Tab-separated table of C-alpha atoms in Angstrom:
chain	number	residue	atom	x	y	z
A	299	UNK	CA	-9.750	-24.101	54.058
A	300	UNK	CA	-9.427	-27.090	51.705
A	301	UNK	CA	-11.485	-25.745	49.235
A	302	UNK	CA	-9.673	-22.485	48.850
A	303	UNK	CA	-6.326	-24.919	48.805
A	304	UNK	CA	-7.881	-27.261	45.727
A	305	UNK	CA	-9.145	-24.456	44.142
A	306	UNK	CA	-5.850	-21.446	44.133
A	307	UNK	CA	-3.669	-24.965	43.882
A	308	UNK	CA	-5.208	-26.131	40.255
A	309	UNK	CA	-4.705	-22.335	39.273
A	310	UNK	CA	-0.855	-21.780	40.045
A	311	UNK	CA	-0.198	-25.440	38.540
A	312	UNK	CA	-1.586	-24.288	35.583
A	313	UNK	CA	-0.589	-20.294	35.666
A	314	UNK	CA	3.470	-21.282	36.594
A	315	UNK	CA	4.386	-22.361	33.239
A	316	UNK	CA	2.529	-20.379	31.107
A	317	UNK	CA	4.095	-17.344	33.098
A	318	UNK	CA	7.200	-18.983	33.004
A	319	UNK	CA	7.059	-18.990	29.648
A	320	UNK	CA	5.985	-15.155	29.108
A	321	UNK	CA	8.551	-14.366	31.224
A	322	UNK	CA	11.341	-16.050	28.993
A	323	UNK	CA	9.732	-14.766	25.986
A	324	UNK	CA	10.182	-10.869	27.930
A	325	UNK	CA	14.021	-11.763	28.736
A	326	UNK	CA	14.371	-12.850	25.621
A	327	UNK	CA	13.029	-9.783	23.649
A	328	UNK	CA	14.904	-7.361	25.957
A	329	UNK	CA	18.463	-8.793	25.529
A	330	UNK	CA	17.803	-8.232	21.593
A	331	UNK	CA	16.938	-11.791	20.269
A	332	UNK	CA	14.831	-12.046	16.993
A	333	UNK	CA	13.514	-14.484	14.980
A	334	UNK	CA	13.845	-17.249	17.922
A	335	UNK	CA	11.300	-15.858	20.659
A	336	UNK	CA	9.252	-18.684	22.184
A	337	UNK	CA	6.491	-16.631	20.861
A	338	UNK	CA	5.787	-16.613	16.968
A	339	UNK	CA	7.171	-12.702	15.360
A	340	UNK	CA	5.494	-11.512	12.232
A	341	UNK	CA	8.780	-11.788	10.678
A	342	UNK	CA	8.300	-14.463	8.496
A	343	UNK	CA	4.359	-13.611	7.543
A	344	UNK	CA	5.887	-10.506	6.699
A	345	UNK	CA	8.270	-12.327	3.935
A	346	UNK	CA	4.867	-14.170	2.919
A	347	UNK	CA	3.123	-11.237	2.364
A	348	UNK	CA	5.680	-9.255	0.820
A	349	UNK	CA	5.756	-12.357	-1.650
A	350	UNK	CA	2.620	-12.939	-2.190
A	351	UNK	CA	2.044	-8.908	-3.141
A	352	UNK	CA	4.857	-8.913	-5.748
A	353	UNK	CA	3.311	-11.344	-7.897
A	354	UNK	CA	1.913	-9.804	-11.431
A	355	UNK	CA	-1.832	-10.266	-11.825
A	356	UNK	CA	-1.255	-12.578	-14.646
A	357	UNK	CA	0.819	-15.192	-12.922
A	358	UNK	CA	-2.308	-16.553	-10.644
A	359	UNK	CA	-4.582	-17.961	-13.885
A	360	UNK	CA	-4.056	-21.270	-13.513
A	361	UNK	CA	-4.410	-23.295	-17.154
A	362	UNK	CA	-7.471	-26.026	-16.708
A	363	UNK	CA	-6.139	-29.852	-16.904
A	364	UNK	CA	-6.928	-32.595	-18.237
A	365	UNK	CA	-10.639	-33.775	-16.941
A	366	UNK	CA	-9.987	-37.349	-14.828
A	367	UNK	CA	-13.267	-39.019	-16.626
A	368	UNK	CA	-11.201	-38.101	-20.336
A	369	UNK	CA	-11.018	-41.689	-21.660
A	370	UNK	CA	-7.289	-41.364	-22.373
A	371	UNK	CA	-7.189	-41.433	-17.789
A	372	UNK	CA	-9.943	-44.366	-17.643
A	373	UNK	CA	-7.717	-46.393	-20.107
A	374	UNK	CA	-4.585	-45.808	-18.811
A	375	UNK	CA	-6.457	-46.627	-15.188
């Protein structure tokens, strides 16, 4: 009887809040909220993405700098 006490004990101490939490998260979604779930939404990835997409080829080249062993950087160093 102890045993089965330790052992179902450890798993609701742990289980309670994370269902607690899944639970608000539910309530939450129901009654209409977005954008401040508990939860992370693909709302703002989506932005990213969208973003990320509408950039022309073109605009990612990045021009090459200035090496760090030019002698211009060790002098000023």
């Amino acid at each position: 009887m102890n045993l089965f006490i330790e052992n179902y004990a450890q798993l609701f101490a742990v289980a309670a809040p994370v269902l607690t939490l899944a639970v608000m998260n539910l309530l939450l979604a129901l009654g209409g909220e977005r954008g401040t779930l508990l939860l992370p939404s693909a709302g703002p990835f989506e932005m990213v993405r969208r973003a990320a997409n509408a950039l022309p080829a073109a605009a990612s080249q990045a021009r090459a700098g200035t090496p760090a062993n030019d002698p211009e950087f060790l002098r000023a160093a």
